[in-house]
Tab-separated table of C-alpha atoms and ligand atoms in Angstrom:
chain	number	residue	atom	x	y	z
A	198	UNK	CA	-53.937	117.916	81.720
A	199	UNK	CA	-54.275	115.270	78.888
A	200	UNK	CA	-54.133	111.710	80.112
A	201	UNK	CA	-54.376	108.133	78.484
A	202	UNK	CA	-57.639	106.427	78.875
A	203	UNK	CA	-57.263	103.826	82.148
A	204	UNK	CA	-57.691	101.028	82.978
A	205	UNK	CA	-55.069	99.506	81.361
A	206	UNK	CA	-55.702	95.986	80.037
A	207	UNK	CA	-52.573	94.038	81.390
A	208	UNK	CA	-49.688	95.025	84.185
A	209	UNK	CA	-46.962	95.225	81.119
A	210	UNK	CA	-49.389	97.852	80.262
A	211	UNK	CA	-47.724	100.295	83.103
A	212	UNK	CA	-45.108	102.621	82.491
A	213	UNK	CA	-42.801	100.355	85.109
A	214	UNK	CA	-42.560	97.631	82.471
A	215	UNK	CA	-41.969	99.891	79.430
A	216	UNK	CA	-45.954	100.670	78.690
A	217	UNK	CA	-47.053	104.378	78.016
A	218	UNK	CA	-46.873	106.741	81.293
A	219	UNK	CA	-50.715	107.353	82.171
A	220	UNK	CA	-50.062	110.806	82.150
A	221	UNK	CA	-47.654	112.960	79.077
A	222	UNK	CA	-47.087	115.975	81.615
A	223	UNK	CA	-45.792	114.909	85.170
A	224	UNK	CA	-47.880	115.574	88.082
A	225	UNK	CA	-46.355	117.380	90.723
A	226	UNK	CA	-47.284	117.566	94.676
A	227	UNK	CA	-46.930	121.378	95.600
A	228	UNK	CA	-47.630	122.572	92.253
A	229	UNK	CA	-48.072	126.526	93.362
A	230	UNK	CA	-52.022	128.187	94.006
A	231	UNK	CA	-51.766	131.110	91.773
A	232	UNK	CA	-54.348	133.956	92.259
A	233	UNK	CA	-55.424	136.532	89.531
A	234	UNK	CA	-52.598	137.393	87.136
A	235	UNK	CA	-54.041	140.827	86.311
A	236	UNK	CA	-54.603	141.660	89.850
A	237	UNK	CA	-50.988	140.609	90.541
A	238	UNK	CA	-49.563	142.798	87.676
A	239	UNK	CA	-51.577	145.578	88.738
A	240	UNK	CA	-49.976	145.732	91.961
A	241	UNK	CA	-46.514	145.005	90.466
A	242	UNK	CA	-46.794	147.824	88.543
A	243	UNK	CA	-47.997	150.033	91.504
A	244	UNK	CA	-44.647	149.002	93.424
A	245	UNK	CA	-42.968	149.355	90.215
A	246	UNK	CA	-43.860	152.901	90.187
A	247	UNK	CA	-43.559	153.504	93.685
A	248	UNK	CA	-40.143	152.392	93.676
A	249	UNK	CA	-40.410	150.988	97.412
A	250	UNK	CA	-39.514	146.936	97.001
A	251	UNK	CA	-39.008	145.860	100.646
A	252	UNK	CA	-38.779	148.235	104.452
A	253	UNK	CA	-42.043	147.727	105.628
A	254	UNK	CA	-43.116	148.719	102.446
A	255	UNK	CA	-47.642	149.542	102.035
A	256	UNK	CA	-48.276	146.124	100.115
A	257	UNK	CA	-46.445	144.267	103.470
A	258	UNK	CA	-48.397	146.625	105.620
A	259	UNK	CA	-51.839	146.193	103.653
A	260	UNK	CA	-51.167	142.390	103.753
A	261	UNK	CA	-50.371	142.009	107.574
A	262	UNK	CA	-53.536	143.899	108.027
A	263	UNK	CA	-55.499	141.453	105.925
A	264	UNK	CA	-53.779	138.542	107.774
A	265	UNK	CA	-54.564	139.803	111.402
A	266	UNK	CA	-58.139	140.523	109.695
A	267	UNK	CA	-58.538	136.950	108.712
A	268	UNK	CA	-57.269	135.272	111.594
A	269	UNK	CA	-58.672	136.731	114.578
A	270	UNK	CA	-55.241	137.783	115.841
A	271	UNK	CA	-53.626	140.590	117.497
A	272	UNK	CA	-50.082	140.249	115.345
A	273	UNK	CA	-49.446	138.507	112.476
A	274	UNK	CA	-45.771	139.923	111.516
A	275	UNK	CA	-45.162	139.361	107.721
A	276	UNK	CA	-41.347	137.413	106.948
A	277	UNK	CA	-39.278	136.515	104.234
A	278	UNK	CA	-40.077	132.761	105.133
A	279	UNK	CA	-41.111	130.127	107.984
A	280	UNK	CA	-37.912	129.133	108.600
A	281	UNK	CA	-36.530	132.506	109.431
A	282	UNK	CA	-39.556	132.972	111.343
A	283	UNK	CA	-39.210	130.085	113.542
A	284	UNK	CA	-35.658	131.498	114.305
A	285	UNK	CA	-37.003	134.558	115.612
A	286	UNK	CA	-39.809	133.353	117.717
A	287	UNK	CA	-37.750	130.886	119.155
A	288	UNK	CA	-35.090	133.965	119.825
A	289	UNK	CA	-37.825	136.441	121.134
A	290	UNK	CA	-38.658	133.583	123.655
A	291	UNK	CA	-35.362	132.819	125.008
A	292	UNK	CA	-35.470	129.551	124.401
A	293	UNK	CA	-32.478	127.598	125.449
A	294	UNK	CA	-31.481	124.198	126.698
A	295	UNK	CA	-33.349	121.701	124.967
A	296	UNK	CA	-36.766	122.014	123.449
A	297	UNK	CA	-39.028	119.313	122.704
A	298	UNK	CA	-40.425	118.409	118.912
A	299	UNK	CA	-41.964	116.031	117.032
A	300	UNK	CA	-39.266	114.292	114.568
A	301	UNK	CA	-42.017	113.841	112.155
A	302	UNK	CA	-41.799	117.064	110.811
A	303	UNK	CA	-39.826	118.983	107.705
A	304	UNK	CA	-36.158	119.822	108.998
A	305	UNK	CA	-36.373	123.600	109.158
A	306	UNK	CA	-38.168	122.890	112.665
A	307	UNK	CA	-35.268	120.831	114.315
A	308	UNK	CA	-32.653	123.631	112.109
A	309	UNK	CA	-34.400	126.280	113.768
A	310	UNK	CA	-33.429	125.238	117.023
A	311	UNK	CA	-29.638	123.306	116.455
A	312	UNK	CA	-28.558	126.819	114.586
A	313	UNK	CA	-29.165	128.761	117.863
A	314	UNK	CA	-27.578	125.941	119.631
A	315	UNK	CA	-30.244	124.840	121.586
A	316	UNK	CA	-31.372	120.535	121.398
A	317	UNK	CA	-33.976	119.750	119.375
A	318	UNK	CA	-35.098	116.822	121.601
A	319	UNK	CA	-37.491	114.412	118.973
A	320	UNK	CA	-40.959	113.310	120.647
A	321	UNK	CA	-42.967	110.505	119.581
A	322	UNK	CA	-46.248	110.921	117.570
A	323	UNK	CA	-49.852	110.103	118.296
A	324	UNK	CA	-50.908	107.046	115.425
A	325	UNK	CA	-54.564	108.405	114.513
A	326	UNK	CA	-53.474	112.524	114.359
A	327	UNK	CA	-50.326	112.489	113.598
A	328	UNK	CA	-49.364	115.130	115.712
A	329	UNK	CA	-47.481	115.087	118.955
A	330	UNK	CA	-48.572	112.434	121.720
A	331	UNK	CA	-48.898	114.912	124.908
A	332	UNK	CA	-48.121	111.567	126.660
A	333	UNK	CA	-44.911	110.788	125.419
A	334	UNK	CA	-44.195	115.063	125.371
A	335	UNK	CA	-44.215	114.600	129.151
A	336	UNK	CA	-41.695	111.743	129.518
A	337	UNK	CA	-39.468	114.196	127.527
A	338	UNK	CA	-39.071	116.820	129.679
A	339	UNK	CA	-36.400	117.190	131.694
A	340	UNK	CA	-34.771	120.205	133.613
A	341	UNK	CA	-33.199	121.717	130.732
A	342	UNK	CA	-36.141	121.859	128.377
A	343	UNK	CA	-37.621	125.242	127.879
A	344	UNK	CA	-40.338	124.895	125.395
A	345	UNK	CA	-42.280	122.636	123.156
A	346	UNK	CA	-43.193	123.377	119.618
A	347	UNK	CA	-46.158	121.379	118.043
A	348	UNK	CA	-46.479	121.086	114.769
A	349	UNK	CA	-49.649	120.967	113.344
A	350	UNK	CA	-49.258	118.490	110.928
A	351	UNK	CA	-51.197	118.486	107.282
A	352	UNK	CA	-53.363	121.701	108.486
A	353	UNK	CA	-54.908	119.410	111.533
A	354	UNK	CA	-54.166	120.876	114.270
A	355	UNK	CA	-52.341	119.465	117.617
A	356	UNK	CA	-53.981	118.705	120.908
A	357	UNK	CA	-53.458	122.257	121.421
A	358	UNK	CA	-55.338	122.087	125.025
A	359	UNK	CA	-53.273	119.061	126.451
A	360	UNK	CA	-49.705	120.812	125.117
A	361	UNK	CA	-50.982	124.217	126.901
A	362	UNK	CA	-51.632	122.177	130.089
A	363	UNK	CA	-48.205	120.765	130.217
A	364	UNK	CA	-46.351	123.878	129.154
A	365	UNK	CA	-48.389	125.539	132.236
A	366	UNK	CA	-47.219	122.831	134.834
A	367	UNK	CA	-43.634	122.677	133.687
A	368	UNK	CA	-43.414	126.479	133.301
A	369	UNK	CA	-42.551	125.581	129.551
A	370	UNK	CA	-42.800	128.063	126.275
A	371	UNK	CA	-45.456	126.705	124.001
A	372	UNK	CA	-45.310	127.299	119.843
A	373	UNK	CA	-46.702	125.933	117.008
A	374	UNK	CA	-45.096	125.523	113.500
A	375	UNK	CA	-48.310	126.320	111.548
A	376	UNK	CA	-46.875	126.152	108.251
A	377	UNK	CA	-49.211	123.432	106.903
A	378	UNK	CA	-51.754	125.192	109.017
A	379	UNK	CA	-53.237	128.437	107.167
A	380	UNK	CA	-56.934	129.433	107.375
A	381	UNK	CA	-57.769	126.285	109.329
A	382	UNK	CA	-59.348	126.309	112.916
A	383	UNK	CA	-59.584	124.507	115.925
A	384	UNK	CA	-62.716	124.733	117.894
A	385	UNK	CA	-63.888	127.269	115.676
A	386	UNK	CA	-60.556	129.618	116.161
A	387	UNK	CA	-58.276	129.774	113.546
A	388	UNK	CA	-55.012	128.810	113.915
A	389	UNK	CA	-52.550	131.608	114.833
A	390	UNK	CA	-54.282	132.198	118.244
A	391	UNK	CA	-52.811	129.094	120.017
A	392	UNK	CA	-49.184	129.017	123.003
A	393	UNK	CA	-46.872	132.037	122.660
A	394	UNK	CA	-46.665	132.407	118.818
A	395	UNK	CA	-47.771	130.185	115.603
A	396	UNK	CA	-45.722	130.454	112.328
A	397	UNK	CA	-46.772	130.073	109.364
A	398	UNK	CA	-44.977	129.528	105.684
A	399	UNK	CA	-45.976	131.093	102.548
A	400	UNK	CA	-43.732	129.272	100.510
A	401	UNK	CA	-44.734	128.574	96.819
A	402	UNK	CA	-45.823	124.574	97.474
A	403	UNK	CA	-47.628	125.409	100.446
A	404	UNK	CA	-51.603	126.219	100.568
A	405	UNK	CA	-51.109	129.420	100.007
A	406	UNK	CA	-48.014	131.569	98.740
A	407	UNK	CA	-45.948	134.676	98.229
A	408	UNK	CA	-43.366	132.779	96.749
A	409	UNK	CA	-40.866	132.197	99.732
A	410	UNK	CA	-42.753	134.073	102.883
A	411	UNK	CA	-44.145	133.220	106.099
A	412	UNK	CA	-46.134	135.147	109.057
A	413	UNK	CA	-45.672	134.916	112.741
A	414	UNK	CA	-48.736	135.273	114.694
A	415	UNK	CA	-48.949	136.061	117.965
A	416	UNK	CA	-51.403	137.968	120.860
A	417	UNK	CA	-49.002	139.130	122.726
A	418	UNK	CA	-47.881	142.451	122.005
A	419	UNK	CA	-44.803	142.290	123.418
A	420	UNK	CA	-43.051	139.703	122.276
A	421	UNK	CA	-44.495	141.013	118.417
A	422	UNK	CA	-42.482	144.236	119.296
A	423	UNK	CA	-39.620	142.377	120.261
A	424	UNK	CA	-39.780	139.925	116.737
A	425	UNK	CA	-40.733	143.512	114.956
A	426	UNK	CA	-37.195	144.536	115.977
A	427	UNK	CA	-35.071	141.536	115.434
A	428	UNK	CA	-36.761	141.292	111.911
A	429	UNK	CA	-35.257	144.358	110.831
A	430	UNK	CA	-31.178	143.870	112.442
A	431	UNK	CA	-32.963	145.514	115.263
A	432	UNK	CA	-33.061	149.288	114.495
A	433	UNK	CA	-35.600	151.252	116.119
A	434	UNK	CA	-36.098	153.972	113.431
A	435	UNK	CA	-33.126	155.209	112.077
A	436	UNK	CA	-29.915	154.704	113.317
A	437	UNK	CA	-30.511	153.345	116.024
A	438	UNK	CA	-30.153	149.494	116.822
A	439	UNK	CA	-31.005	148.323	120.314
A	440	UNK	CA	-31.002	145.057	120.220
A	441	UNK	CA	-29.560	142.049	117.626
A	442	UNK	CA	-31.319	141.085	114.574
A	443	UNK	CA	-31.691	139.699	111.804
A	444	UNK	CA	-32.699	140.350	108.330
A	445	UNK	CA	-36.008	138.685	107.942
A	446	UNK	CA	-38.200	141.128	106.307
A	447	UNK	CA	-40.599	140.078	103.563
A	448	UNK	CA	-40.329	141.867	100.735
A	449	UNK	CA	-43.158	144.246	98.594
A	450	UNK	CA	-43.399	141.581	95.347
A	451	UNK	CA	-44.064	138.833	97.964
A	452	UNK	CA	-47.027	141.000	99.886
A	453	UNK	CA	-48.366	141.881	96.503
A	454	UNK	CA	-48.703	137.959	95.895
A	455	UNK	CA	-50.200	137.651	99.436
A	456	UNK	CA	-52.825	140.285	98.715
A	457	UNK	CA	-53.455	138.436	95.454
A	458	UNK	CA	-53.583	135.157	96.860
A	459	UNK	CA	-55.591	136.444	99.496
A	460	UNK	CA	-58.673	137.067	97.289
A	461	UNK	CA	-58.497	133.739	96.031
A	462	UNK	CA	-58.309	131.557	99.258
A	463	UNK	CA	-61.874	130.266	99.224
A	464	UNK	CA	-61.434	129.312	95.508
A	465	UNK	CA	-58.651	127.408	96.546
A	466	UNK	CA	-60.154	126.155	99.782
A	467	UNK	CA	-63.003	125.028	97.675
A	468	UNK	CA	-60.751	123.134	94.717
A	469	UNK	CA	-58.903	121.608	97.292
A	470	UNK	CA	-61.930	120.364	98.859
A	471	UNK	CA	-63.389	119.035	95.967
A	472	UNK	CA	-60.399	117.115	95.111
A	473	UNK	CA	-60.070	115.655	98.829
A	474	UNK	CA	-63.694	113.794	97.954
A	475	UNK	CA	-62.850	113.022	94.296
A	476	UNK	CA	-59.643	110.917	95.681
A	477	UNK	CA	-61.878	109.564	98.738
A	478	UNK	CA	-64.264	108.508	96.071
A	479	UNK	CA	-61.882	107.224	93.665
A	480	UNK	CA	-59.624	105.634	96.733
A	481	UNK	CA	-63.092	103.458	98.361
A	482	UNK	CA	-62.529	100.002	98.971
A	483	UNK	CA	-58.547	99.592	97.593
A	484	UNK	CA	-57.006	97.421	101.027
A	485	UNK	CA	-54.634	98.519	102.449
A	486	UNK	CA	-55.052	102.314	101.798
A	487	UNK	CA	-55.990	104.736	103.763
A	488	UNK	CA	-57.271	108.270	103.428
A	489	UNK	CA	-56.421	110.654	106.352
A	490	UNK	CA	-59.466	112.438	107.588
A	491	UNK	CA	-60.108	116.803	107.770
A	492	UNK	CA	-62.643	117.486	110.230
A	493	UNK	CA	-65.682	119.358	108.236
A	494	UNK	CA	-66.626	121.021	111.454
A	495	UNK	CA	-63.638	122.998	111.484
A	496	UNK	CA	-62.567	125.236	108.722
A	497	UNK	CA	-59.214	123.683	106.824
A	498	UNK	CA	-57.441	123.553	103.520
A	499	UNK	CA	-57.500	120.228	102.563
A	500	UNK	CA	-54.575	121.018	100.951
A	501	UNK	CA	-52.321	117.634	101.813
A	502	UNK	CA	-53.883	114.405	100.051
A	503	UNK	CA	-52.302	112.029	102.422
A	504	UNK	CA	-52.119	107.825	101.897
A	505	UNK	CA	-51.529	105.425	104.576
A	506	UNK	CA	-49.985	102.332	102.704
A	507	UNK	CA	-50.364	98.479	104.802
A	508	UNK	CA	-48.139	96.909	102.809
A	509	UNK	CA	-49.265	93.528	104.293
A	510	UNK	CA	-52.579	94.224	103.281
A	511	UNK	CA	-52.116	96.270	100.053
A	512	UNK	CA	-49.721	93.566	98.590
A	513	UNK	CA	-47.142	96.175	97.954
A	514	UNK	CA	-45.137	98.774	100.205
A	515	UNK	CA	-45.428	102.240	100.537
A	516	UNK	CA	-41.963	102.968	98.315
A	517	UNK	CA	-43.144	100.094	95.515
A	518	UNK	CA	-46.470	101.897	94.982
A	519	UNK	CA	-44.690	105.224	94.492
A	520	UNK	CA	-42.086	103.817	91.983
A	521	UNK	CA	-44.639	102.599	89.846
A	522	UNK	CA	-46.785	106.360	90.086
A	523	UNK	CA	-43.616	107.943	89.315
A	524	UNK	CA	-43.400	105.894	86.182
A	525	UNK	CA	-46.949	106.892	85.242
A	526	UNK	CA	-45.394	110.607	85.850
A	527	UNK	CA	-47.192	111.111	89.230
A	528	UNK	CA	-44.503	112.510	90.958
A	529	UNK	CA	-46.079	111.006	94.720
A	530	UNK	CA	-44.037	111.789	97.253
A	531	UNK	CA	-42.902	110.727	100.675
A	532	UNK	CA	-43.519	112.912	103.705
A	533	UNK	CA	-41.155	113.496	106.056
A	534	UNK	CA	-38.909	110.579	105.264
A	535	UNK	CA	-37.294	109.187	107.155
A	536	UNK	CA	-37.813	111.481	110.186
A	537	UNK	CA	-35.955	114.203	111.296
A	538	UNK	CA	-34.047	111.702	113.748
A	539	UNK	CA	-32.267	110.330	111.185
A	540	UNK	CA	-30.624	113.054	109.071
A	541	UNK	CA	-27.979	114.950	109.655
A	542	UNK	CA	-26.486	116.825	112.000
A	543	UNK	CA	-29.681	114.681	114.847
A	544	UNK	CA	-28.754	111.498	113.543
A	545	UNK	CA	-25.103	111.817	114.940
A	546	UNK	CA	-25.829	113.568	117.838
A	547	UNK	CA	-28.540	110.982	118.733
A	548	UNK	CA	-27.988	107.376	116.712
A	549	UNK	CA	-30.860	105.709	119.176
A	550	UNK	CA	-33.585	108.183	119.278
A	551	UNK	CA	-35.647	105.721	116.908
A	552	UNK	CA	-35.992	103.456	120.099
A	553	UNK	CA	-38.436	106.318	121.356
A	554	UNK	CA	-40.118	106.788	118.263
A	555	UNK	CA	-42.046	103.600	117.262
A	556	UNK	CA	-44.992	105.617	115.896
A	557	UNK	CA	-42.722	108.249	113.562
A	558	UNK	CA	-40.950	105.551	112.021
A	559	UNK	CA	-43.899	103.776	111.507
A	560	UNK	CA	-45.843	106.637	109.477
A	561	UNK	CA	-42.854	107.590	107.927
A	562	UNK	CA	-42.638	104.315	106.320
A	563	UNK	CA	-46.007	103.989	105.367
A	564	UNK	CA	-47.037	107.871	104.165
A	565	UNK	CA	-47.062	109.277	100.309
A	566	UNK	CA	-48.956	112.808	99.340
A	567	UNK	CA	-50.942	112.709	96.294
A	568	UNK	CA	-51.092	116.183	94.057
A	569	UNK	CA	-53.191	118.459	95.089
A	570	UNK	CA	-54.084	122.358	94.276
A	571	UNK	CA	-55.966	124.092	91.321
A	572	UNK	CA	-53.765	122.105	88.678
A	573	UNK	CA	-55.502	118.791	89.218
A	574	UNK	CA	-58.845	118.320	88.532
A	575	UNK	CA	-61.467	115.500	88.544
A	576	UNK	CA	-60.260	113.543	85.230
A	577	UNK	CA	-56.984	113.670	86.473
A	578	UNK	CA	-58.208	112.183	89.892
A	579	UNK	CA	-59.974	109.486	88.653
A	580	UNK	CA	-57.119	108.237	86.389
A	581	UNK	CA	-54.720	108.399	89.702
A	582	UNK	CA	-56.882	106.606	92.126
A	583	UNK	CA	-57.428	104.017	88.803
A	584	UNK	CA	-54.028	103.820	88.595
A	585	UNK	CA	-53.112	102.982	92.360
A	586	UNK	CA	-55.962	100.570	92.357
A	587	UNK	CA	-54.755	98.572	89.561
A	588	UNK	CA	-50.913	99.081	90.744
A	589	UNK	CA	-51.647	97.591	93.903
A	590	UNK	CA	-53.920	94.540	92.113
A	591	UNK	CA	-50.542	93.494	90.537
A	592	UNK	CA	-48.795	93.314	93.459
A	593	UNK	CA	-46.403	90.226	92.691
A	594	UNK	CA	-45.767	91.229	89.111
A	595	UNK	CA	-44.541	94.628	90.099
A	596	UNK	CA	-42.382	93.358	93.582
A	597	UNK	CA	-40.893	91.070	90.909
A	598	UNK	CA	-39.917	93.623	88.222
A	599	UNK	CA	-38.645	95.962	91.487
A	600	UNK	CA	-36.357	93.504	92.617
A	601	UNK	CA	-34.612	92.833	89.055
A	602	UNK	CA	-33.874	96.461	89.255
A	603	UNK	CA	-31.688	96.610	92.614
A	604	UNK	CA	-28.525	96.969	92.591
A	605	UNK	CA	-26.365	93.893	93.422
A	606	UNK	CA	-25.704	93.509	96.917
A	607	UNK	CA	-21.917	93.980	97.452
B	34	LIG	C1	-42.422	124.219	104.720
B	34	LIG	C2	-42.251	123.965	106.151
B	34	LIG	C3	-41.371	124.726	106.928
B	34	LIG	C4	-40.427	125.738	106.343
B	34	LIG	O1	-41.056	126.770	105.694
B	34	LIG	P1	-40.196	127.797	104.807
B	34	LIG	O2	-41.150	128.923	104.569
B	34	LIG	O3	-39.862	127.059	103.544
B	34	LIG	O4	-38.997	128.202	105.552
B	34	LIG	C5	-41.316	124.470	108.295
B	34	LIG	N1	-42.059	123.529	108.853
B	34	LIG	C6	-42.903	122.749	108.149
B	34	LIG	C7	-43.727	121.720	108.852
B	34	LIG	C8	-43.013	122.934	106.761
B	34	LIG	O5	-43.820	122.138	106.062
């Protein structure tokens, strides 16, 4: 992607105050992983040909094998997305009540709960992971909760022993949103093996896609036959329904991506990779920013290129920094703003839970994701982590120029 040689000279030089935008074509976090287009065509025309689109169709059955293959796991039940899945699992489980979650997390994992009518109850985080504090998870339950679902936030995964120890003493169902989490381990297990199930989402800005899609793994074989069911409105062959369902199947184009996408991972693990330590490289020594940390001795994606902003020590806040990338057409974004807590219908329903969350609204205030994936490459890096070091070395300038901009307070 063609960019404009950096540094610029002076701060009227950045896009904010009218200069040229560092880059002509915007930047986008989530830009989709694409495998081989010839492989994918091949297998579109096979399905073409075959005339079977969705139903458990071979591509979703060749793909599911491939999955279980890969992660070690007993099940791992192709679906038309995460959100879906996280519907069912929670379902198959008989979850009820109230069930505890982080509130740091994309919606869908709160929605998956409030649509079945049971209370997403919003647990603090742990600062350094990110993840849910097993301390705080503990001062949450009461005698209505049921289960706890980590999420294991930017592919690192939760304290998966400590959450397995409480579930165990409070006779509590344990699962994992995984959706940032494919083909990344813990302990040397991948992730898909951990509490009663671990969902995963294959949608087109995650790691790894089939468009819209997602997987729910599991090693228990029961509660797979029971999700196998509700997938499909719950017929057991034909008709003949014995139990309620859904519709949740994935179809035969999106396994054909999978399988595609599949033979491609490493390439993509690797890219990612590489980027991760061209941004660590490029990031070194700017105060006030931080670069969260994979652990090498695990096997992860390093698909999430996450920034800690201080504004107190980077001279400019998190939302300041990102207005003047955006300008530059780095479309940075915020993760997970502003918490879960504070949309709609949870904010409502619960207008103080912010008391108990000191850590989410901290990191939600502080946290931007960088682009990431095979469309960036080293060049492009370099003129980024240029960019936010000489944005954030004009501090005053830009805080000024910001503030002209507001709308008058009424
Ligand atoms: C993307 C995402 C989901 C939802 O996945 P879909 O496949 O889009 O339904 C759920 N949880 C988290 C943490 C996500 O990032």
């Amino acid at each position: 992607m063609p960019s404009n040689p950096m540094p610029k000279e002076s701060y009227t030089d950045l896009a904010l105050f009218g200069g040229k935008p560092a880059f002509r074509e915007t930047l986008h976090v989530g830009r989709p992983n694409v495998g081989n287009w010839d492989h994918f065509l091949r297998r579109v025309n096979d399905l073409w040909e075959r005339r079977w689109f969705t139903n458990n169709g071979p591509y979703v059955r060749e793909f599911e094998q491939k999955l279980v293959e890969l992660l070690g796991v007993k099940h791992c039940i192709p679906v038309c997305n995460a959100t879906v899945a996280m519907e069912l699992t929670v379902r198959a489980l008989d979850l009820r009540g109230e069930v505890i979650v982080p509130a740091f997390t994309f919606i869908a994992t709160a929605h998956a709960l409030q649509w079945q009518e049971i209370t997403p109850v919003f647990c603090d985080i742990d600062r350094a992971t990110h993840n849910l504090d097993p301390a705080r998870v503990e001062q949450m339950i009461t005698p209505r909760t049921t289960g706890i679902i980590g999420v294991h936030i930017w592919g690192r995964p939760c304290d998966v022993e400590a959450l397995a120890g409480l579930a165990r003493r409070h006779n509590l169902k344990l699962l994992f949103d995984a959706a940032h989490a494919f083909g990344c381990s813990l302990q040397g297990r991948m992730v898909g093996n951990f509490g009663e199930a671990e969902v995963f989402s294959f949608h087109a800005t995650k790691f790894f896609n089939t468009f819209e899609g997602g997987a729910i793994a599991t090693n228990n074989d029961e509660l797979a036959a029971k999700i196998r069911l509700m997938k499909n409105f719950g017929f057991q062959g034909y008709d003949n329904v014995i139990y309620i369902g859904t519709n949740g199947k994935m179809t035969e184009i999106s396994a054909a991506m999978g399988l595609t996408g599949l033979e491609s991972l490493e390439d993509f693990i690797a890219v990612n990779r590489k980027n991760y330590y061209a941004y660590q490289e490029g990031l070194k020594g700017i105060p006030g920013v931080t670069l969260t940390r994979y652990d090498e001795a695990e096997r992860c994606n390093f698909h999430y290129i996450i920034l800690e902003i201080d504004e107190a020590a980077a001279g400019l806040g998190r939302d300041q920094l990102i207005a003047a990338l955006h300008a530059e057409n780095v479309l940075a974004r915020r993760y997970f703003f502003p918490g879960c807590h504070r949309m709609q219908p949870y904010r409502s329903f619960f207008p103080h839970a912010g008391l108990l969350l000191p850590e989410t609204e901290r990191l939600a205030s502080r946290v931007l994701n960088l682009p990431n994936g095979t469309s960036v490459g080293a060049a492009e890096i370099r003129t980024i982590c240029d960019l936010i070091r000489f944005i954030l070395g004009h501090g005053p300038e830009i805080r000024r120029e910001l503030l002209k901009r507001e709308p008058p307070k009424s």
